Short mmCIF file of C-alpha atoms and ligand atoms in Angstrom, two decimals:
data_model
loop_
_atom_site.label_atom_id
_atom_site.label_comp_id
_atom_site.label_asym_id
_atom_site.label_seq_id
_atom_site.Cartn_x
_atom_site.Cartn_y
_atom_site.Cartn_z
CA MET A 1 -4.09 2.67 21.63
CA LEU A 2 -5.15 6.21 20.79
CA ASP A 3 -8.34 7.61 22.29
CA GLY A 4 -9.40 4.08 23.23
CA LYS A 5 -9.00 2.83 19.66
CA LYS A 6 -6.39 0.57 18.17
CA VAL A 7 -4.04 2.24 15.69
CA LEU A 8 -3.77 1.38 11.99
CA PHE A 9 -0.98 2.53 9.69
CA SER A 10 -0.50 2.04 5.97
CA GLY A 11 1.06 3.76 3.00
CA MET A 12 1.64 3.68 -0.71
CA GLN A 13 4.46 4.94 -2.85
CA ALA A 14 3.86 7.69 -5.35
CA THR A 15 5.75 5.79 -8.02
CA GLY A 16 3.14 5.46 -10.75
CA THR A 17 -0.52 5.25 -11.57
CA LEU A 18 -2.38 3.07 -9.09
CA THR A 19 -3.54 -0.30 -10.38
CA LEU A 20 -6.46 -2.51 -9.57
CA GLY A 21 -3.96 -4.57 -7.53
CA ASN A 22 -3.24 -1.60 -5.27
CA TYR A 23 -6.96 -0.94 -4.96
CA LEU A 24 -8.17 -4.46 -4.23
CA GLY A 25 -5.09 -5.48 -2.23
CA ALA A 26 -4.88 -2.38 -0.08
CA LEU A 27 -6.93 0.78 -0.61
CA LYS A 28 -10.36 -0.89 -0.64
CA ASN A 29 -9.56 -2.66 2.65
CA TRP A 30 -8.37 0.60 4.17
CA VAL A 31 -11.81 2.04 3.62
CA THR A 32 -13.64 -1.02 4.97
CA ILE A 33 -11.80 -1.12 8.27
CA SER A 34 -11.09 2.55 8.88
CA ASP A 35 -14.05 3.03 11.25
CA GLU A 36 -12.71 0.52 13.74
CA TYR A 37 -9.29 2.13 14.12
CA GLU A 38 -7.46 5.38 14.60
CA CYS A 39 -5.92 5.46 11.13
CA PHE A 40 -2.80 6.98 9.59
CA TYR A 41 -2.55 6.73 5.81
CA SER A 42 0.65 8.11 4.40
CA VAL A 43 1.81 8.93 0.90
CA VAL A 44 5.30 7.52 1.35
CA ASP A 45 7.21 9.90 -0.88
CA MET A 46 10.47 9.23 0.98
CA HIS A 47 10.26 5.59 -0.08
CA SER A 48 9.55 6.66 -3.66
CA ILE A 49 12.99 8.21 -4.12
CA THR A 50 14.72 4.84 -3.65
CA ILE A 51 14.01 4.64 -7.40
CA ARG A 52 15.02 7.73 -9.40
CA GLN A 53 12.03 10.08 -9.88
CA ASP A 54 11.41 13.15 -11.96
CA PRO A 55 10.85 15.92 -9.34
CA SER A 56 7.80 17.56 -10.87
CA GLU A 57 6.23 14.18 -11.67
CA LEU A 58 6.80 13.00 -8.10
CA ARG A 59 5.14 16.12 -6.70
CA LYS A 60 2.15 15.66 -9.01
CA ARG A 61 1.79 11.96 -8.33
CA ALA A 62 2.05 12.41 -4.59
CA ARG A 63 -0.80 14.90 -4.61
CA SER A 64 -2.84 12.76 -6.93
CA LEU A 65 -2.32 9.72 -4.67
CA LEU A 66 -3.36 11.66 -1.59
CA THR A 67 -6.48 12.82 -3.44
CA LEU A 68 -7.22 9.24 -4.50
CA TYR A 69 -7.15 8.07 -0.89
CA ILE A 70 -10.01 10.48 -0.24
CA ALA A 71 -11.80 9.62 -3.50
CA ALA A 72 -11.68 5.94 -2.55
CA GLY A 73 -13.68 6.75 0.57
CA ILE A 74 -11.25 7.53 3.38
CA ASP A 75 -12.67 10.40 5.37
CA PRO A 76 -9.80 12.89 5.87
CA GLU A 77 -11.52 14.50 8.86
CA LYS A 78 -11.57 11.23 10.78
CA ASN A 79 -8.37 9.67 9.42
CA CYS A 80 -4.93 11.17 9.16
CA ILE A 81 -3.90 11.34 5.49
CA TYR A 82 -0.49 12.94 5.04
CA TYR A 83 2.84 13.06 3.18
CA GLN A 84 5.64 11.12 4.87
CA SER A 85 8.14 13.88 3.97
CA HIS A 86 6.12 16.38 6.05
CA VAL A 87 6.93 14.48 9.24
CA SER A 88 10.69 14.48 9.84
CA ALA A 89 10.37 11.97 12.69
CA HIS A 90 10.15 9.24 10.02
CA ALA A 91 13.73 9.92 8.94
CA GLU A 92 14.97 10.37 12.49
CA LEU A 93 13.53 7.12 13.76
CA ALA A 94 14.67 5.29 10.61
CA TRP A 95 18.25 6.33 11.35
CA ILE A 96 18.01 5.01 14.89
CA LEU A 97 16.42 1.75 13.77
CA ASN A 98 19.17 1.31 11.16
CA CYS A 99 21.47 0.80 14.10
CA TYR A 100 19.26 -2.04 15.37
CA THR A 101 18.90 -3.86 12.05
CA TYR A 102 21.39 -6.36 10.66
CA MET A 103 22.79 -6.39 7.15
CA GLY A 104 22.03 -10.12 7.04
CA GLU A 105 18.33 -9.45 7.67
CA LEU A 106 18.15 -6.84 4.92
CA ASN A 107 20.05 -9.10 2.52
CA ARG A 108 17.18 -11.57 2.66
CA MET A 109 14.52 -9.12 1.45
CA THR A 110 13.05 -10.31 -1.85
CA GLN A 111 11.73 -6.84 -2.80
CA PHE A 112 15.31 -5.51 -2.59
CA LYS A 113 16.56 -8.31 -4.81
CA ASP A 114 13.78 -7.69 -7.38
CA LYS A 115 14.22 -3.93 -7.43
CA ALA A 116 18.02 -4.15 -7.52
CA GLN A 117 17.74 -6.39 -10.56
CA LYS A 118 15.28 -4.05 -12.27
CA HIS A 119 17.34 -0.93 -11.50
CA ALA A 120 20.88 -2.29 -11.72
CA ASP A 121 22.26 1.17 -12.52
CA ASN A 122 21.03 2.62 -9.22
CA ILE A 123 21.35 0.15 -6.34
CA ASN A 124 21.48 2.84 -3.66
CA ALA A 125 21.73 2.44 0.12
CA GLY A 126 18.16 3.75 0.50
CA LEU A 127 16.84 0.86 -1.55
CA PHE A 128 18.67 -1.52 0.79
CA THR A 129 17.40 0.10 4.00
CA TYR A 130 13.88 0.66 2.61
CA PRO A 131 12.39 -1.85 5.10
CA VAL A 132 13.89 0.09 8.02
CA LEU A 133 12.14 3.29 6.96
CA MET A 134 8.97 1.25 6.64
CA ALA A 135 9.48 -0.10 10.17
CA ALA A 136 9.94 3.48 11.38
CA ASP A 137 6.66 4.52 9.69
CA ILE A 138 4.75 1.79 11.45
CA LEU A 139 6.42 1.95 14.87
CA LEU A 140 6.27 5.75 15.12
CA PHE A 141 2.51 5.57 15.54
CA GLN A 142 2.53 2.53 17.85
CA SER A 143 0.46 0.81 15.19
CA ASP A 144 -1.51 -2.32 16.02
CA VAL A 145 -2.40 -3.32 12.45
CA VAL A 146 -1.01 -2.72 8.98
CA PRO A 147 -3.27 -3.52 6.01
CA VAL A 148 -1.14 -4.34 2.96
CA GLY A 149 -1.01 -6.84 0.10
CA ILE A 150 0.73 -10.15 0.65
CA ASP A 151 3.91 -8.93 -1.11
CA GLN A 152 4.65 -6.79 1.96
CA MET A 153 4.58 -9.71 4.41
CA GLN A 154 8.38 -9.96 4.65
CA HIS A 155 8.62 -6.24 5.47
CA LEU A 156 6.04 -6.64 8.21
CA GLU A 157 8.02 -9.53 9.67
CA ILE A 158 11.25 -7.53 9.80
CA THR A 159 9.33 -4.65 11.41
CA ARG A 160 8.13 -7.01 14.14
CA ASP A 161 11.67 -8.36 14.62
CA ILE A 162 13.12 -4.85 14.96
CA ALA A 163 10.39 -3.84 17.43
CA GLN A 164 10.88 -6.95 19.53
CA ARG A 165 14.65 -6.56 19.51
CA PHE A 166 14.37 -2.93 20.62
CA ASN A 167 11.80 -3.76 23.29
CA GLY A 168 14.05 -6.58 24.50
CA ILE A 169 16.81 -4.07 25.22
CA TYR A 170 14.85 -1.01 26.43
CA GLY A 171 11.52 -2.29 27.75
CA ASP A 172 8.12 -1.91 26.12
CA VAL A 173 8.78 1.00 23.80
CA PHE A 174 6.99 -0.15 20.63
CA THR A 175 3.70 -1.87 19.94
CA VAL A 176 4.44 -4.98 17.86
CA PRO A 177 2.16 -4.71 14.80
CA GLU A 178 0.09 -7.37 13.04
CA ILE A 179 -0.44 -7.61 9.28
CA TYR A 180 -4.02 -7.29 7.99
CA LEU A 181 -4.82 -9.13 4.77
CA GLY A 182 -8.23 -8.74 3.14
CA LYS A 183 -10.37 -11.81 2.45
CA ALA A 184 -9.86 -11.51 -1.31
CA GLY A 185 -7.51 -9.61 -3.58
CA ALA A 186 -4.31 -9.86 -1.50
CA LYS A 187 -2.40 -10.74 -4.66
CA ILE A 188 -3.80 -9.66 -8.00
CA MET A 189 -1.77 -10.94 -10.93
CA SER A 190 -0.86 -9.37 -14.28
CA LEU A 191 -3.52 -9.76 -16.99
CA GLN A 192 -0.84 -10.62 -19.54
CA GLU A 193 1.47 -12.80 -17.43
CA PRO A 194 -0.70 -14.27 -14.67
CA GLU A 195 2.33 -15.74 -12.89
CA LYS A 196 3.56 -12.18 -12.15
CA LYS A 197 1.93 -9.69 -9.76
CA MET A 198 0.07 -6.76 -11.28
CA SER A 199 2.41 -3.85 -10.72
CA LYS A 200 2.21 -0.13 -11.34
CA SER A 201 5.70 -0.16 -12.82
CA ASP A 202 4.88 -2.80 -15.48
CA GLU A 203 5.73 -1.44 -18.91
CA ASN A 204 2.87 -3.18 -20.72
CA PRO A 205 -0.30 -1.10 -20.16
CA ASN A 206 -2.48 -4.12 -21.05
CA ALA A 207 -1.07 -6.04 -18.07
CA SER A 208 -2.70 -3.74 -15.53
CA ILE A 209 -6.02 -2.03 -14.97
CA TYR A 210 -5.30 1.52 -13.82
CA LEU A 211 -7.66 3.14 -11.37
CA MET A 212 -8.34 5.94 -13.82
CA ASP A 213 -8.95 3.72 -16.89
CA ASP A 214 -12.29 4.41 -18.57
CA THR A 215 -14.95 1.71 -18.82
CA ASP A 216 -14.13 0.83 -22.43
CA SER A 217 -10.43 0.31 -21.74
CA ILE A 218 -11.22 -1.78 -18.68
CA ILE A 219 -13.53 -4.07 -20.64
CA ARG A 220 -11.08 -4.28 -23.53
CA LYS A 221 -8.15 -5.19 -21.24
CA PHE A 222 -10.17 -7.94 -19.56
CA LYS A 223 -11.24 -9.31 -22.96
CA ARG A 224 -7.55 -9.53 -23.92
CA ALA A 225 -6.50 -11.09 -20.62
CA VAL A 226 -4.36 -14.19 -21.08
CA THR A 227 -6.21 -17.39 -20.11
CA ASP A 228 -5.89 -20.99 -21.38
CA SER A 229 -7.50 -23.53 -23.68
CA GLU A 230 -9.19 -25.60 -20.97
CA ALA A 231 -12.51 -23.85 -21.64
CA GLN A 232 -13.75 -24.28 -18.08
CA ILE A 233 -14.14 -21.76 -15.29
CA VAL A 234 -12.53 -23.57 -12.37
CA TYR A 235 -10.56 -22.13 -9.45
CA ARG A 236 -7.25 -23.95 -9.57
CA ASP A 237 -3.51 -23.22 -9.79
CA GLU A 238 -3.20 -24.98 -13.16
CA GLN A 239 -5.32 -22.20 -14.72
CA PRO A 240 -3.58 -19.07 -13.35
CA GLY A 241 -5.28 -16.64 -15.75
CA ILE A 242 -8.79 -17.82 -14.90
CA LYS A 243 -7.89 -18.08 -11.21
CA ASN A 244 -6.78 -14.45 -11.25
CA LEU A 245 -9.99 -13.33 -12.97
CA ILE A 246 -12.02 -15.23 -10.35
CA ASP A 247 -10.00 -13.55 -7.59
CA ILE A 248 -10.63 -10.13 -9.14
CA TYR A 249 -14.33 -10.83 -9.54
CA CYS A 250 -14.59 -12.05 -5.92
CA ALA A 251 -12.81 -9.00 -4.52
CA ALA A 252 -14.85 -6.61 -6.68
CA ALA A 253 -18.26 -8.24 -6.22
CA GLY A 254 -17.78 -9.47 -2.64
CA LYS A 255 -18.26 -13.12 -3.61
CA THR A 256 -16.40 -16.35 -2.85
CA PRO A 257 -14.63 -18.45 -5.50
CA GLU A 258 -17.24 -21.23 -5.02
CA GLU A 259 -20.12 -18.81 -5.67
CA THR A 260 -18.35 -17.44 -8.73
CA VAL A 261 -17.61 -20.86 -10.22
CA LYS A 262 -21.28 -21.80 -9.73
CA GLU A 263 -22.51 -18.52 -11.25
CA PHE A 264 -20.52 -19.09 -14.45
CA GLU A 265 -20.89 -22.85 -14.73
CA GLY A 266 -21.16 -23.88 -18.39
CA LYS A 267 -20.50 -20.31 -19.62
CA GLY A 268 -17.69 -19.32 -21.98
CA TYR A 269 -14.59 -17.29 -21.16
CA GLY A 270 -15.88 -14.38 -23.27
CA GLU A 271 -19.00 -13.98 -21.16
CA PHE A 272 -17.06 -14.35 -17.93
CA LYS A 273 -14.45 -11.78 -18.98
CA SER A 274 -17.17 -9.26 -19.85
CA ALA A 275 -18.81 -9.77 -16.46
CA VAL A 276 -15.50 -9.22 -14.66
CA GLY A 277 -14.82 -6.09 -16.75
CA GLU A 278 -18.23 -4.61 -16.09
CA THR A 279 -18.08 -5.33 -12.36
CA VAL A 280 -14.64 -3.76 -12.04
CA ALA A 281 -15.66 -0.71 -14.11
CA GLY A 282 -18.72 -0.41 -11.87
CA ILE A 283 -16.74 -0.24 -8.63
CA LEU A 284 -14.12 2.13 -10.05
CA LYS A 285 -16.55 4.64 -11.57
CA PRO A 286 -17.61 6.29 -8.27
CA VAL A 287 -13.96 6.60 -7.21
CA GLN A 288 -13.11 8.24 -10.54
CA ASP A 289 -16.05 10.66 -10.34
CA LYS A 290 -15.17 11.66 -6.79
CA TYR A 291 -11.53 12.15 -7.82
CA GLN A 292 -12.51 14.51 -10.64
CA GLU A 293 -14.61 16.51 -8.20
CA LEU A 294 -11.87 16.69 -5.55
CA VAL A 295 -9.05 17.84 -7.86
CA LYS A 296 -11.04 20.97 -8.57
CA ASP A 297 -11.09 21.93 -4.90
CA LYS A 298 -7.50 23.02 -4.33
CA SER A 299 -8.04 24.81 -1.04
CA TYR A 300 -9.89 21.85 0.49
CA ILE A 301 -7.02 19.47 -0.33
CA ASP A 302 -4.45 22.03 0.87
CA ALA A 303 -6.23 22.34 4.21
CA ILE A 304 -6.23 18.57 4.65
CA ILE A 305 -2.52 18.41 3.87
CA LYS A 306 -1.75 21.11 6.42
CA ASN A 307 -3.96 19.91 9.27
CA ASN A 308 -3.11 16.26 8.96
CA ALA A 309 0.64 16.92 8.81
CA GLN A 310 0.29 18.70 12.15
CA LYS A 311 -1.65 15.82 13.64
CA ALA A 312 0.83 13.22 12.35
CA ASN A 313 3.78 15.29 13.64
CA TYR A 314 2.22 15.52 17.07
CA PHE A 315 1.82 11.76 17.52
CA ALA A 316 5.08 10.85 15.78
CA SER A 317 7.20 13.17 17.87
CA LYS A 318 5.85 11.62 21.08
CA THR A 319 7.24 8.21 20.15
CA LEU A 320 10.46 9.71 18.81
CA ARG A 321 11.11 11.55 22.10
CA LYS A 322 10.49 8.39 24.07
CA VAL A 323 12.95 6.45 21.89
CA GLN A 324 15.60 9.19 22.09
CA ARG A 325 15.37 9.18 25.87
CA LYS A 326 15.56 5.40 26.09
CA ILE A 327 18.72 5.14 24.00
CA GLY A 328 20.49 7.92 25.93
CA PHE A 329 20.30 11.01 23.72
CA PRO A 330 20.57 14.10 25.94
CA ASP A 331 17.39 16.07 26.69
CA LYS A 332 16.98 19.31 24.79
CA ILE A 333 17.32 22.49 26.85
CA ARG A 334 14.08 24.45 26.47
P1 ATP B 1 5.77 -0.89 -7.78
O1 ATP B 1 5.31 -1.61 -9.00
O2 ATP B 1 6.22 0.50 -8.03
O3 ATP B 1 6.70 -1.69 -6.95
P2 ATP B 1 3.34 -1.63 -6.51
O4 ATP B 1 2.30 -1.64 -7.56
O5 ATP B 1 3.86 -2.92 -6.03
O6 ATP B 1 4.50 -0.67 -6.91
P3 ATP B 1 3.22 -0.38 -3.89
O7 ATP B 1 3.21 1.09 -3.75
O8 ATP B 1 4.51 -1.06 -3.63
O9 ATP B 1 2.70 -0.81 -5.32
O10 ATP B 1 2.11 -1.01 -3.00
C1 ATP B 1 1.01 -0.35 -2.44
C2 ATP B 1 0.07 -1.35 -1.80
O11 ATP B 1 -0.59 -2.13 -2.79
C3 ATP B 1 0.76 -2.36 -0.88
O12 ATP B 1 -0.07 -2.61 0.25
C4 ATP B 1 0.88 -3.59 -1.70
O13 ATP B 1 0.93 -4.76 -0.92
C5 ATP B 1 -0.40 -3.52 -2.52
N1 ATP B 1 -0.27 -4.19 -3.81
C6 ATP B 1 0.57 -3.85 -4.81
N2 ATP B 1 0.41 -4.66 -5.86
C7 ATP B 1 -0.57 -5.55 -5.52
C8 ATP B 1 -1.19 -6.66 -6.19
N3 ATP B 1 -0.85 -6.99 -7.42
N4 ATP B 1 -2.16 -7.33 -5.55
C9 ATP B 1 -2.53 -6.97 -4.29
N5 ATP B 1 -1.98 -5.95 -3.61
C10 ATP B 1 -1.01 -5.25 -4.19
N1 LTN B 2 6.47 -0.72 1.14
C1 LTN B 2 5.07 -0.44 1.04
C2 LTN B 2 4.72 1.01 1.22
C3 LTN B 2 4.91 1.39 2.62
C4 LTN B 2 4.12 0.96 3.72
C5 LTN B 2 4.69 1.56 4.87
C6 LTN B 2 3.02 0.13 3.84
C7 LTN B 2 5.88 2.18 3.13
N2 LTN B 2 5.74 2.32 4.48
C8 LTN B 2 4.18 1.33 6.14
C9 LTN B 2 2.53 -0.10 5.11
C10 LTN B 2 3.09 0.49 6.23
C11 LTN B 2 4.60 -0.92 -0.28
O1 LTN B 2 3.44 -1.09 -0.40
N3 LTN B 2 5.42 -1.11 -1.24
#
């Protein structure tokens, strides 16, 4: 609890251009629930370097991601939006938690297996201990809830295990966090291969809708989305392409699958795809406009970066000090 409110923490990596999956699975929910919590939204640039990054690109993307958080509707005066690398307590706590995490646990992580396969030439130790840094992010702020897409479930579970293990040894040091999944959109699939999740690192630009895509491209990509020859709009696993489009429509229009199926009963795929495209373009347009306005205001964004880093440092160092004391690190002489 912070100022009588429960604490929320979440983050995104600055590894590419955000997709509709990131927006519907995470960012949109962040905005919806931010009023109820004391929120920390981090641009997790330290996680980003587990995959090799071009330095100037990383710097640009990190700033653009932070700006997008605000453009999406997160009020930076009320919520703490900051760069993970500006708060060194993340790295310090991650080191400590490394010593309370088992190799066997990390070996089971499916994201590690996927990423190791994709980047076989750079299977670094950071990629392996990625979930421990994520646990440190969450536990540093004594977070109660963590809104993420369903692909992050395993990382949330290991975070809870680490917290409970630590608390079991040293008493109630950490709040054990819960995952928050939105009602719709927790797993948006690729438009070209609907069995695969939509991902910002997909090489095929037609597989993903990017947050900054213009209306025409959005509509075109939906028109080309892979579906099937069943010619019926039904919500079922046997029609993964149509199911995904229904999920996207539901998350974007705030409808249920039943309502959507009813709305498009007897209609063709072409008409349905156009409706999905237009709805998605409609919800992204205000975010894009706000983004264009914000990038022009350099000093405003700079002030947010500075003030929020101070705020995040203040809260993070409180937990870090408590942990250091509990495990027996000597007090500093002041
Ligand atoms: P990468 O492709 O580089 O692994 P990513 O697109 O998976 O990246 P992340 O930065 O790992 O994106 O995730 C940011 C947030 O977006 C997380 O909360 C994650 O669960 C969510 N997310 C990512 N992809 C999807 C998706 N296809 N559907 C729903 N949520 C998603
Ligand atoms: N691994 C997350 C990003 C992330 C995160 C976090 C999310 C890093 N630290 C803490 C929630 C809470 C991902 O989305 N790939």
